[in-house]
Amino acid sequence: MKQRIAISGAGLVGSLLSIYLARRGYSVTVFERRGDMRKKGAEGGRSINLALSNRGLRALEEVGLAGEIKKVAIPMLGRMMHDLQGNLTFQAYGKEGQFINSVSRSALNTVLMNAAEQLGVNFQFEKRITGVDLEKTTLSVQDSKPEAFDLIIGADGAFSVVRGALQITDRFNFSQDYIDHGYKELQVPPGLGGAFQLEQHALHIWPRESYMMIALPNPDGSFTCTLFFPFEGPASFQKLNTNTEVVTFFEQMFPDATRLMPTLLEDFNTNPTSSLVTVRCYPWVKNKTLLIGDAAHAIVPFFGQGMNAGFEDCRILNQLLHYHRDNWDHVLPEFQQARKKNADAIAQLALDNFIEMRDLVADADFLLRKKIEAKLHELYPSKWIPLYSMVTFYDEMSYAHAYDIGQKQKRIMDEVMKTPNLESTWLHLNLEEIVSKLESS
Amino acid sequence: MKQRIAISGAGLVGSLLSIYLARRGYSVTVFERRGDMRKKGAEGGRSINLALSNRGLRALEEVGLAGEIKKVAIPMLGRMMHDLQGNLTFQAYGKEGQFINSVSRSALNTVLMNAAEQLGVNFQFEKRITGVDLEKTTLSVQDSKPEAFDLIIGADGAFSVVRGALQITDRFNFSQDYIDHGYKELQVPPGLGGAFQLEQHALHIWPRESYMMIALPNPDGSFTCTLFFPFEGPASFQKLNTNTEVVTFFEQMFPDATRLMPTLLEDFNTNPTSSLVTVRCYPWVKNKTLLIGDAAHAIVPFFGQGMNAGFEDCRILNQLLHYHRDNWDHVLPEFQQARKKNADAIAQLALDNFIEMRDLVADADFLLRKKIEAKLHELYPSKWIPLYSMVTFYDEMSYAHAYDIGQKQKRIMDEVMKTPNLESTWLHLNLEEIVSKLESS
């Protein structure tokens, strides 16, 4: 008889995971507290589009879905920085052929759910889980009688109900850390005939030191802008209370974007101000219950890796199932041990990248540093890979390894940046010499 | 009309706080989920005795209870280290007249509850709080109708129910971190005629590098021993499964103590193995609800400051109430802002001190370092105060300040310890020279 697995959460990770498990022959039921987004449309409070990069694509590829997704994805080749005067600076993400993809959350989720249903996955919508028994591996849905499964997987996001059950067991380490910034989504509509009113193949950034706005393109020619802004303080959501204050602020700080936002006030007043949390916990496994994706490691969005990390979880879990011939007693402990350090690494990288995006990308020294790194990568393609590239494009390299190498490279670049007449000499730097000098010191 | 305050938890902090508030004229109700310990005896799973030091004593003094407590307290003048052969080394905690006090948790709690009841505090035992409404400031007890108060204070410990209500509000930062060690209490009974079988006026330590046992004296001549031991690993609770394994381990590692423990096996098999958690969170205030003591900042016991920090919370809260003439709108934000950094500091100091107690106190270099520090303190009594003394005896100095100075002194001592011929020269060291040299470098 088929083993029965319950997944809590029909979001991106829960849906992809159900596909992996159905393909392995499990009987999979997915419980989702919201309605079917394919019928009702997406609910608010979650980002509209996402950056899909190599790790996520690879996990989709292994279940044969990368092609379908790529068709509706918009490649973003680099960052387009907008200064206060509306001047643009473009910075490529990688080498030729390396890019990230703007995808619609709802389109992606729809593809995944449809594919899962074709494999026999049973989606139960509007079913709120009200109890998880970790000893008996049972789930209660809306206070009905507990139902037993062979395995329960919590893919139910940053505020996971399944994690709630682990959280009250002894010796469960847990933290939730909010940053001081919240976010609000705003729209730039398509131009005449569906034209993109900003460069289509870029992720746009308006870096303003202590805060920023970004914009990602949508297939209909619109852009979804996200303002990342402090909740409190001199420049903050708290200070924008009247329509005049909102418009004045936008016209002053994002003049070029504001001209393209006819519904600015409506968006600002209607859309929620959401908070940003990092969740770390351990263990992820208790008996026959497992946490995965955001439920195990919610991160801030500034490296564009939240979904990609969750998809990678699914791929690695599948790999371990294959290796251990579906012996979960081996798979579960190995999975959490293998993934925890990577989850911690990308959580920290995501926090660090906020500073880079909102502040440093507008800094001349920083841009020079990036140029030098790109040059080093060109000269020593396998020995020096910029951190952003390792995380985004090198899916064979773990987040933890990328983090460690990134730290090392940062120390080297700190030294390099102290070189006198740096701008005129950096082209002649010898990487091997720098590295060996640094390692001997 | 009197303002009505509900306190969750009739433990040490809840009881002392009720006294402070009743003295200020508030109508105070304390809800406690356990029975009245004065009638039923203490429940298991909590330490039997505690180290009361200056911060705690000062908070008791201000409500006129220090004298009564001191009568039943046993002064501990220093650490008595027991090596594998049973050889003893004594290390004074401070200068003459500086000591900490072994007190019985239940005796102290009884004194506090009796004093509170005399002031009109209403204790409600066996009343489990099942709901807290942070908007309406209401409490539900065992699913009864919500009752409104002017203020709710959660003094309900590391697993606070009141904190649970804050925890699900947006932007509440929270962490619970368990260490790899658990603890188990064991007894050394009194000798003939109630004689103390170990030195009475000391805190005994059997430091064994990766773990330790300690013992505190009780008024009846007995000692309560606590084994702090890893849950898993080569030497761990997990490895002690049979009576033979337990006895062999104790006879080998704590031979002198084991001879004094006739009920070792019974104690070991009956008493629970408890875990040790650090809880950090923020904010501590939401509308008219406040967290205090362990509910806001549970720490590990290795600096003997958990209760002392909670008592200091009560004293500082009272000071702010006095200063702001009981205007809680000013008191609550100031309280959390003032205390959070101190809570974080003592949490870290407590974690650090475990390493010192279990490992370093048996280290010759460390003992020399302590001797040098004691000498420096003698020479420059106001300029150099050892960290342990600042935390334990200098109640005017905040934990956060003690932590900062401790870090600075540690850096200086690291340099001092590199001095050639240290042992013969340290008496001639000039502190001012060292400090100025270090500060200029």
PDB file of N, CA, C and O in Angstrom, chain B residues 133-194:
ATOM      1  N   ASP B 133      -6.345  39.311  26.204  1.00  0.00           N
ATOM      2  CA  ASP B 133      -6.704  40.235  25.122  1.00  0.00           C
ATOM      3  C   ASP B 133      -5.909  41.520  25.310  1.00  0.00           C
ATOM      4  O   ASP B 133      -6.155  42.288  26.244  1.00  0.00           O
ATOM      5  N   LEU B 134      -4.952  41.731  24.422  1.00  0.00           N
ATOM      6  CA  LEU B 134      -4.025  42.860  24.575  1.00  0.00           C
ATOM      7  C   LEU B 134      -4.679  44.191  24.213  1.00  0.00           C
ATOM      8  O   LEU B 134      -4.182  45.248  24.589  1.00  0.00           O
ATOM      9  N   GLU B 135      -5.780  44.147  23.457  1.00  0.00           N
ATOM     10  CA  GLU B 135      -6.465  45.384  23.090  1.00  0.00           C
ATOM     11  C   GLU B 135      -7.353  45.849  24.243  1.00  0.00           C
ATOM     12  O   GLU B 135      -7.389  47.025  24.584  1.00  0.00           O
ATOM     13  N   LYS B 136      -8.069  44.885  24.825  1.00  0.00           N
ATOM     14  CA  LYS B 136      -9.030  45.236  25.877  1.00  0.00           C
ATOM     15  C   LYS B 136      -8.454  45.086  27.284  1.00  0.00           C
ATOM     16  O   LYS B 136      -9.132  45.386  28.258  1.00  0.00           O
ATOM     17  N   THR B 137      -7.202  44.576  27.384  1.00  0.00           N
ATOM     18  CA  THR B 137      -6.576  44.310  28.690  1.00  0.00           C
ATOM     19  C   THR B 137      -7.490  43.433  29.556  1.00  0.00           C
ATOM     20  O   THR B 137      -7.826  43.769  30.691  1.00  0.00           O
ATOM     21  N   THR B 138      -7.870  42.303  28.987  1.00  0.00           N
ATOM     22  CA  THR B 138      -8.671  41.346  29.756  1.00  0.00           C
ATOM     23  C   THR B 138      -7.947  40.007  29.851  1.00  0.00           C
ATOM     24  O   THR B 138      -7.136  39.666  28.985  1.00  0.00           O
ATOM     25  N   LEU B 139      -8.258  39.299  30.903  1.00  0.00           N
ATOM     26  CA  LEU B 139      -7.717  37.957  31.136  1.00  0.00           C
ATOM     27  C   LEU B 139      -8.869  36.977  31.210  1.00  0.00           C
ATOM     28  O   LEU B 139      -9.889  37.264  31.840  1.00  0.00           O
ATOM     29  N   SER B 140      -8.697  35.796  30.595  1.00  0.00           N
ATOM     30  CA  SER B 140      -9.651  34.719  30.820  1.00  0.00           C
ATOM     31  C   SER B 140      -8.938  33.653  31.623  1.00  0.00           C
ATOM     32  O   SER B 140      -7.804  33.284  31.315  1.00  0.00           O
ATOM     33  N   VAL B 141      -9.603  33.174  32.651  1.00  0.00           N
ATOM     34  CA  VAL B 141      -9.037  32.134  33.490  1.00  0.00           C
ATOM     35  C   VAL B 141      -9.849  30.867  33.280  1.00  0.00           C
ATOM     36  O   VAL B 141     -11.065  30.869  33.452  1.00  0.00           O
ATOM     37  N   GLN B 142      -9.170  29.821  32.864  1.00  0.00           N
ATOM     38  CA  GLN B 142      -9.838  28.538  32.571  1.00  0.00           C
ATOM     39  C   GLN B 142     -11.127  28.716  31.763  1.00  0.00           C
ATOM     40  O   GLN B 142     -12.180  28.189  32.113  1.00  0.00           O
ATOM     41  N   ASP B 143     -10.982  29.464  30.687  1.00  0.00           N
ATOM     42  CA  ASP B 143     -12.059  29.641  29.717  1.00  0.00           C
ATOM     43  C   ASP B 143     -13.315  30.301  30.286  1.00  0.00           C
ATOM     44  O   ASP B 143     -14.390  30.239  29.679  1.00  0.00           O
ATOM     45  N   SER B 144     -13.191  30.931  31.443  1.00  0.00           N
ATOM     46  CA  SER B 144     -14.332  31.695  31.967  1.00  0.00           C
ATOM     47  C   SER B 144     -14.423  33.019  31.206  1.00  0.00           C
ATOM     48  O   SER B 144     -13.596  33.319  30.352  1.00  0.00           O
ATOM     49  N   LYS B 145     -15.413  33.823  31.541  1.00  0.00           N
ATOM     50  CA  LYS B 145     -15.604  35.112  30.877  1.00  0.00           C
ATOM     51  C   LYS B 145     -14.391  36.019  31.105  1.00  0.00           C
ATOM     52  O   LYS B 145     -13.845  36.052  32.215  1.00  0.00           O
ATOM     53  N   PRO B 146     -13.956  36.774  30.094  1.00  0.00           N
ATOM     54  CA  PRO B 146     -12.809  37.659  30.274  1.00  0.00           C
ATOM     55  C   PRO B 146     -13.062  38.710  31.359  1.00  0.00           C
ATOM     56  O   PRO B 146     -14.163  39.255  31.442  1.00  0.00           O
ATOM     57  N   GLU B 147     -12.035  38.970  32.168  1.00  0.00           N
ATOM     58  CA  GLU B 147     -12.133  39.973  33.223  1.00  0.00           C
ATOM     59  C   GLU B 147     -11.186  41.120  32.871  1.00  0.00           C
ATOM     60  O   GLU B 147     -10.033  40.906  32.513  1.00  0.00           O
ATOM     61  N   ALA B 148     -11.676  42.345  32.989  1.00  0.00           N
ATOM     62  CA  ALA B 148     -10.868  43.506  32.590  1.00  0.00           C
ATOM     63  C   ALA B 148     -10.023  44.019  33.752  1.00  0.00           C
ATOM     64  O   ALA B 148     -10.458  44.016  34.908  1.00  0.00           O
ATOM     65  N   PHE B 149      -8.804  44.463  33.442  1.00  0.00           N
ATOM     66  CA  PHE B 149      -7.911  45.081  34.422  1.00  0.00           C
ATOM     67  C   PHE B 149      -7.361  46.381  33.836  1.00  0.00           C
ATOM     68  O   PHE B 149      -7.455  46.612  32.630  1.00  0.00           O
ATOM     69  N   ASP B 150      -6.789  47.204  34.690  1.00  0.00           N
ATOM     70  CA  ASP B 150      -6.131  48.403  34.184  1.00  0.00           C
ATOM     71  C   ASP B 150      -4.753  48.065  33.612  1.00  0.00           C
ATOM     72  O   ASP B 150      -4.221  48.779  32.770  1.00  0.00           O
ATOM     73  N   LEU B 151      -4.205  46.952  34.124  1.00  0.00           N
ATOM     74  CA  LEU B 151      -2.874  46.549  33.683  1.00  0.00           C
ATOM     75  C   LEU B 151      -2.735  45.048  33.912  1.00  0.00           C
ATOM     76  O   LEU B 151      -3.228  44.521  34.910  1.00  0.00           O
ATOM     77  N   ILE B 152      -2.061  44.379  32.961  1.00  0.00           N
ATOM     78  CA  ILE B 152      -1.751  42.953  33.115  1.00  0.00           C
ATOM     79  C   ILE B 152      -0.242  42.808  33.096  1.00  0.00           C
ATOM     80  O   ILE B 152       0.430  43.373  32.211  1.00  0.00           O
ATOM     81  N   ILE B 153       0.308  42.073  34.047  1.00  0.00           N
ATOM     82  CA  ILE B 153       1.752  41.851  34.064  1.00  0.00           C
ATOM     83  C   ILE B 153       2.021  40.357  34.037  1.00  0.00           C
ATOM     84  O   ILE B 153       1.533  39.601  34.886  1.00  0.00           O
ATOM     85  N   GLY B 154       2.794  39.937  33.049  1.00  0.00           N
ATOM     86  CA  GLY B 154       3.180  38.535  32.937  1.00  0.00           C
ATOM     87  C   GLY B 154       4.468  38.308  33.697  1.00  0.00           C
ATOM     88  O   GLY B 154       5.538  38.731  33.266  1.00  0.00           O
ATOM     89  N   ALA B 155       4.354  37.642  34.860  1.00  0.00           N
ATOM     90  CA  ALA B 155       5.531  37.246  35.639  1.00  0.00           C
ATOM     91  C   ALA B 155       5.505  35.726  35.710  1.00  0.00           C
ATOM     92  O   ALA B 155       5.817  35.133  36.729  1.00  0.00           O
ATOM     93  N   ASP B 156       5.119  35.129  34.579  1.00  0.00           N
ATOM     94  CA  ASP B 156       4.835  33.698  34.560  1.00  0.00           C
ATOM     95  C   ASP B 156       5.913  32.862  33.888  1.00  0.00           C
ATOM     96  O   ASP B 156       5.638  31.818  33.302  1.00  0.00           O
ATOM     97  N   GLY B 157       7.155  33.355  33.997  1.00  0.00           N
ATOM     98  CA  GLY B 157       8.299  32.505  33.714  1.00  0.00           C
ATOM     99  C   GLY B 157       8.633  32.261  32.259  1.00  0.00           C
ATOM    100  O   GLY B 157       8.028  32.825  31.343  1.00  0.00           O
ATOM    101  N   ALA B 158       9.618  31.379  32.069  1.00  0.00           N
ATOM    102  CA  ALA B 158      10.198  31.136  30.751  1.00  0.00           C
ATOM    103  C   ALA B 158       9.162  30.719  29.708  1.00  0.00           C
ATOM    104  O   ALA B 158       9.329  30.995  28.525  1.00  0.00           O
ATOM    105  N   PHE B 159       8.091  30.074  30.148  1.00  0.00           N
ATOM    106  CA  PHE B 159       7.077  29.631  29.183  1.00  0.00           C
ATOM    107  C   PHE B 159       5.778  30.415  29.368  1.00  0.00           C
ATOM    108  O   PHE B 159       4.675  29.883  29.282  1.00  0.00           O
ATOM    109  N   SER B 160       5.952  31.693  29.618  1.00  0.00           N
ATOM    110  CA  SER B 160       4.872  32.634  29.913  1.00  0.00           C
ATOM    111  C   SER B 160       3.674  32.542  28.967  1.00  0.00           C
ATOM    112  O   SER B 160       3.819  32.609  27.745  1.00  0.00           O
ATOM    113  N   VAL B 161       2.513  32.426  29.552  1.00  0.00           N
ATOM    114  CA  VAL B 161       1.265  32.447  28.778  1.00  0.00           C
ATOM    115  C   VAL B 161       0.980  33.871  28.275  1.00  0.00           C
ATOM    116  O   VAL B 161       0.510  34.060  27.154  1.00  0.00           O
ATOM    117  N   VAL B 162       1.265  34.854  29.110  1.00  0.00           N
ATOM    118  CA  VAL B 162       1.047  36.241  28.692  1.00  0.00           C
ATOM    119  C   VAL B 162       1.931  36.566  27.486  1.00  0.00           C
ATOM    120  O   VAL B 162       1.486  37.182  26.510  1.00  0.00           O
ATOM    121  N   ARG B 163       3.176  36.110  27.530  1.00  0.00           N
ATOM    122  CA  ARG B 163       4.064  36.337  26.377  1.00  0.00           C
ATOM    123  C   ARG B 163       3.498  35.660  25.131  1.00  0.00           C
ATOM    124  O   ARG B 163       3.646  36.178  24.016  1.00  0.00           O
ATOM    125  N   GLY B 164       2.858  34.518  25.310  1.00  0.00           N
ATOM    126  CA  GLY B 164       2.237  33.833  24.181  1.00  0.00           C
ATOM    127  C   GLY B 164       1.288  34.743  23.414  1.00  0.00           C
ATOM    128  O   GLY B 164       1.185  34.661  22.187  1.00  0.00           O
ATOM    129  N   ALA B 165       0.591  35.629  24.144  1.00  0.00           N
ATOM    130  CA  ALA B 165      -0.327  36.563  23.479  1.00  0.00           C
ATOM    131  C   ALA B 165       0.452  37.616  22.693  1.00  0.00           C
ATOM    132  O   ALA B 165       0.063  37.998  21.581  1.00  0.00           O
ATOM    133  N   LEU B 166       1.565  38.086  23.229  1.00  0.00           N
ATOM    134  CA  LEU B 166       2.383  39.062  22.500  1.00  0.00           C
ATOM    135  C   LEU B 166       3.029  38.420  21.282  1.00  0.00           C
ATOM    136  O   LEU B 166       3.211  39.054  20.246  1.00  0.00           O
ATOM    137  N   GLN B 167       3.384  37.139  21.459  1.00  0.00           N
ATOM    138  CA  GLN B 167       4.152  36.431  20.438  1.00  0.00           C
ATOM    139  C   GLN B 167       3.444  36.346  19.093  1.00  0.00           C
ATOM    140  O   GLN B 167       4.096  36.227  18.063  1.00  0.00           O
ATOM    141  N   ILE B 168       2.132  36.368  19.103  1.00  0.00           N
ATOM    142  CA  ILE B 168       1.417  36.267  17.832  1.00  0.00           C
ATOM    143  C   ILE B 168       1.025  37.644  17.289  1.00  0.00           C
ATOM    144  O   ILE B 168       0.312  37.733  16.301  1.00  0.00           O
ATOM    145  N   THR B 169       1.508  38.714  17.921  1.00  0.00           N
ATOM    146  CA  THR B 169       1.295  40.036  17.329  1.00  0.00           C
ATOM    147  C   THR B 169       2.413  40.301  16.330  1.00  0.00           C
ATOM    148  O   THR B 169       3.492  39.700  16.407  1.00  0.00           O
ATOM    149  N   ASP B 170       2.142  41.191  15.388  1.00  0.00           N
ATOM    150  CA  ASP B 170       3.128  41.493  14.349  1.00  0.00           C
ATOM    151  C   ASP B 170       4.360  42.164  14.959  1.00  0.00           C
ATOM    152  O   ASP B 170       4.252  42.944  15.897  1.00  0.00           O
ATOM    153  N   ARG B 171       5.520  41.840  14.402  1.00  0.00           N
ATOM    154  CA  ARG B 171       6.782  42.480  14.753  1.00  0.00           C
ATOM    155  C   ARG B 171       7.210  42.245  16.195  1.00  0.00           C
ATOM    156  O   ARG B 171       7.877  43.090  16.803  1.00  0.00           O
ATOM    157  N   PHE B 172       6.860  41.096  16.741  1.00  0.00           N
ATOM    158  CA  PHE B 172       7.350  40.718  18.068  1.00  0.00           C
ATOM    159  C   PHE B 172       8.587  39.842  17.871  1.00  0.00           C
ATOM    160  O   PHE B 172       8.510  38.744  17.343  1.00  0.00           O
ATOM    161  N   ASN B 173       9.741  40.358  18.291  1.00  0.00           N
ATOM    162  CA  ASN B 173      10.972  39.578  18.167  1.00  0.00           C
ATOM    163  C   ASN B 173      11.065  38.595  19.319  1.00  0.00           C
ATOM    164  O   ASN B 173      10.804  38.948  20.471  1.00  0.00           O
ATOM    165  N   PHE B 174      11.462  37.382  19.002  1.00  0.00           N
ATOM    166  CA  PHE B 174      11.448  36.340  20.027  1.00  0.00           C
ATOM    167  C   PHE B 174      12.470  35.266  19.703  1.00  0.00           C
ATOM    168  O   PHE B 174      12.652  34.897  18.549  1.00  0.00           O
ATOM    169  N   SER B 175      13.158  34.787  20.727  1.00  0.00           N
ATOM    170  CA  SER B 175      13.981  33.589  20.532  1.00  0.00           C
ATOM    171  C   SER B 175      13.990  32.749  21.792  1.00  0.00           C
ATOM    172  O   SER B 175      13.929  33.270  22.906  1.00  0.00           O
ATOM    173  N   GLN B 176      14.016  31.451  21.599  1.00  0.00           N
ATOM    174  CA  GLN B 176      14.261  30.513  22.697  1.00  0.00           C
ATOM    175  C   GLN B 176      15.399  29.606  22.255  1.00  0.00           C
ATOM    176  O   GLN B 176      15.334  28.971  21.214  1.00  0.00           O
ATOM    177  N   ASP B 177      16.488  29.627  23.037  1.00  0.00           N
ATOM    178  CA  ASP B 177      17.681  28.847  22.695  1.00  0.00           C
ATOM    179  C   ASP B 177      18.035  27.906  23.832  1.00  0.00           C
ATOM    180  O   ASP B 177      18.342  28.348  24.935  1.00  0.00           O
ATOM    181  N   TYR B 178      18.017  26.636  23.534  1.00  0.00           N
ATOM    182  CA  TYR B 178      18.391  25.638  24.530  1.00  0.00           C
ATOM    183  C   TYR B 178      19.877  25.339  24.426  1.00  0.00           C
ATOM    184  O   TYR B 178      20.435  25.324  23.323  1.00  0.00           O
ATOM    185  N   ILE B 179      20.524  25.117  25.550  1.00  0.00           N
ATOM    186  CA  ILE B 179      21.899  24.649  25.486  1.00  0.00           C
ATOM    187  C   ILE B 179      21.873  23.119  25.411  1.00  0.00           C
ATOM    188  O   ILE B 179      20.841  22.480  25.623  1.00  0.00           O
ATOM    189  N   ASP B 180      23.037  22.549  25.087  1.00  0.00           N
ATOM    190  CA  ASP B 180      23.108  21.099  24.883  1.00  0.00           C
ATOM    191  C   ASP B 180      23.066  20.320  26.190  1.00  0.00           C
ATOM    192  O   ASP B 180      23.005  19.091  26.180  1.00  0.00           O
ATOM    193  N   HIS B 181      23.142  21.034  27.311  1.00  0.00           N
ATOM    194  CA  HIS B 181      23.159  20.385  28.617  1.00  0.00           C
ATOM    195  C   HIS B 181      21.787  20.425  29.278  1.00  0.00           C
ATOM    196  O   HIS B 181      21.064  21.398  29.158  1.00  0.00           O
ATOM    197  N   GLY B 182      21.484  19.371  30.004  1.00  0.00           N
ATOM    198  CA  GLY B 182      20.338  19.374  30.898  1.00  0.00           C
ATOM    199  C   GLY B 182      20.852  19.333  32.333  1.00  0.00           C
ATOM    200  O   GLY B 182      22.061  19.335  32.578  1.00  0.00           O
ATOM    201  N   TYR B 183      19.929  19.299  33.292  1.00  0.00           N
ATOM    202  CA  TYR B 183      20.379  19.180  34.685  1.00  0.00           C
ATOM    203  C   TYR B 183      19.474  18.248  35.474  1.00  0.00           C
ATOM    204  O   TYR B 183      18.312  18.043  35.131  1.00  0.00           O
ATOM    205  N   LYS B 184      20.072  17.696  36.512  1.00  0.00           N
ATOM    206  CA  LYS B 184      19.341  16.803  37.398  1.00  0.00           C
ATOM    207  C   LYS B 184      19.785  17.087  38.829  1.00  0.00           C
ATOM    208  O   LYS B 184      20.972  17.253  39.087  1.00  0.00           O
ATOM    209  N   GLU B 185      18.803  17.185  39.743  1.00  0.00           N
ATOM    210  CA  GLU B 185      19.136  17.454  41.140  1.00  0.00           C
ATOM    211  C   GLU B 185      19.306  16.164  41.929  1.00  0.00           C
ATOM    212  O   GLU B 185      18.580  15.192  41.720  1.00  0.00           O
ATOM    213  N   LEU B 186      20.274  16.191  42.840  1.00  0.00           N
ATOM    214  CA  LEU B 186      20.627  15.019  43.666  1.00  0.00           C
ATOM    215  C   LEU B 186      20.883  15.515  45.077  1.00  0.00           C
ATOM    216  O   LEU B 186      21.127  16.706  45.286  1.00  0.00           O
ATOM    217  N   GLN B 187      20.825  14.638  46.042  1.00  0.00           N
ATOM    218  CA  GLN B 187      20.942  15.082  47.429  1.00  0.00           C
ATOM    219  C   GLN B 187      22.169  14.540  48.153  1.00  0.00           C
ATOM    220  O   GLN B 187      22.533  13.366  47.995  1.00  0.00           O
ATOM    221  N   VAL B 188      22.791  15.421  48.975  1.00  0.00           N
ATOM    222  CA  VAL B 188      23.739  15.005  50.006  1.00  0.00           C
ATOM    223  C   VAL B 188      23.032  15.278  51.342  1.00  0.00           C
ATOM    224  O   VAL B 188      22.802  16.437  51.686  1.00  0.00           O
ATOM    225  N   PRO B 189      22.634  14.235  52.060  1.00  0.00           N
ATOM    226  CA  PRO B 189      21.868  14.463  53.296  1.00  0.00           C
ATOM    227  C   PRO B 189      22.765  15.034  54.405  1.00  0.00           C
ATOM    228  O   PRO B 189      23.987  14.995  54.293  1.00  0.00           O
ATOM    229  N   PRO B 190      22.137  15.568  55.468  1.00  0.00           N
ATOM    230  CA  PRO B 190      22.931  16.039  56.604  1.00  0.00           C
ATOM    231  C   PRO B 190      23.656  14.862  57.257  1.00  0.00           C
ATOM    232  O   PRO B 190      23.195  13.716  57.164  1.00  0.00           O
ATOM    233  N   GLY B 191      24.755  15.150  57.930  1.00  0.00           N
ATOM    234  CA  GLY B 191      25.452  14.112  58.702  1.00  0.00           C
ATOM    235  C   GLY B 191      24.803  13.969  60.073  1.00  0.00           C
ATOM    236  O   GLY B 191      23.708  14.489  60.332  1.00  0.00           O
ATOM    237  N   LEU B 192      25.510  13.283  60.935  1.00  0.00           N
ATOM    238  CA  LEU B 192      25.001  13.059  62.299  1.00  0.00           C
ATOM    239  C   LEU B 192      24.682  14.386  62.969  1.00  0.00           C
ATOM    240  O   LEU B 192      25.484  15.326  62.915  1.00  0.00           O
ATOM    241  N   GLY B 193      23.527  14.497  63.576  1.00  0.00           N
ATOM    242  CA  GLY B 193      23.155  15.711  64.301  1.00  0.00           C
ATOM    243  C   GLY B 193      23.012  16.926  63.410  1.00  0.00           C
ATOM    244  O   GLY B 193      23.190  18.059  63.839  1.00  0.00           O
ATOM    245  N   GLY B 194      22.714  16.707  62.129  1.00  0.00           N
ATOM    246  CA  GLY B 194      22.493  17.825  61.219  1.00  0.00           C
ATOM    247  C   GLY B 194      23.782  18.500  60.772  1.00  0.00           C
ATOM    248  O   GLY B 194      23.764  19.661  60.344  1.00  0.00           O
TER     249      GLY B 194
END
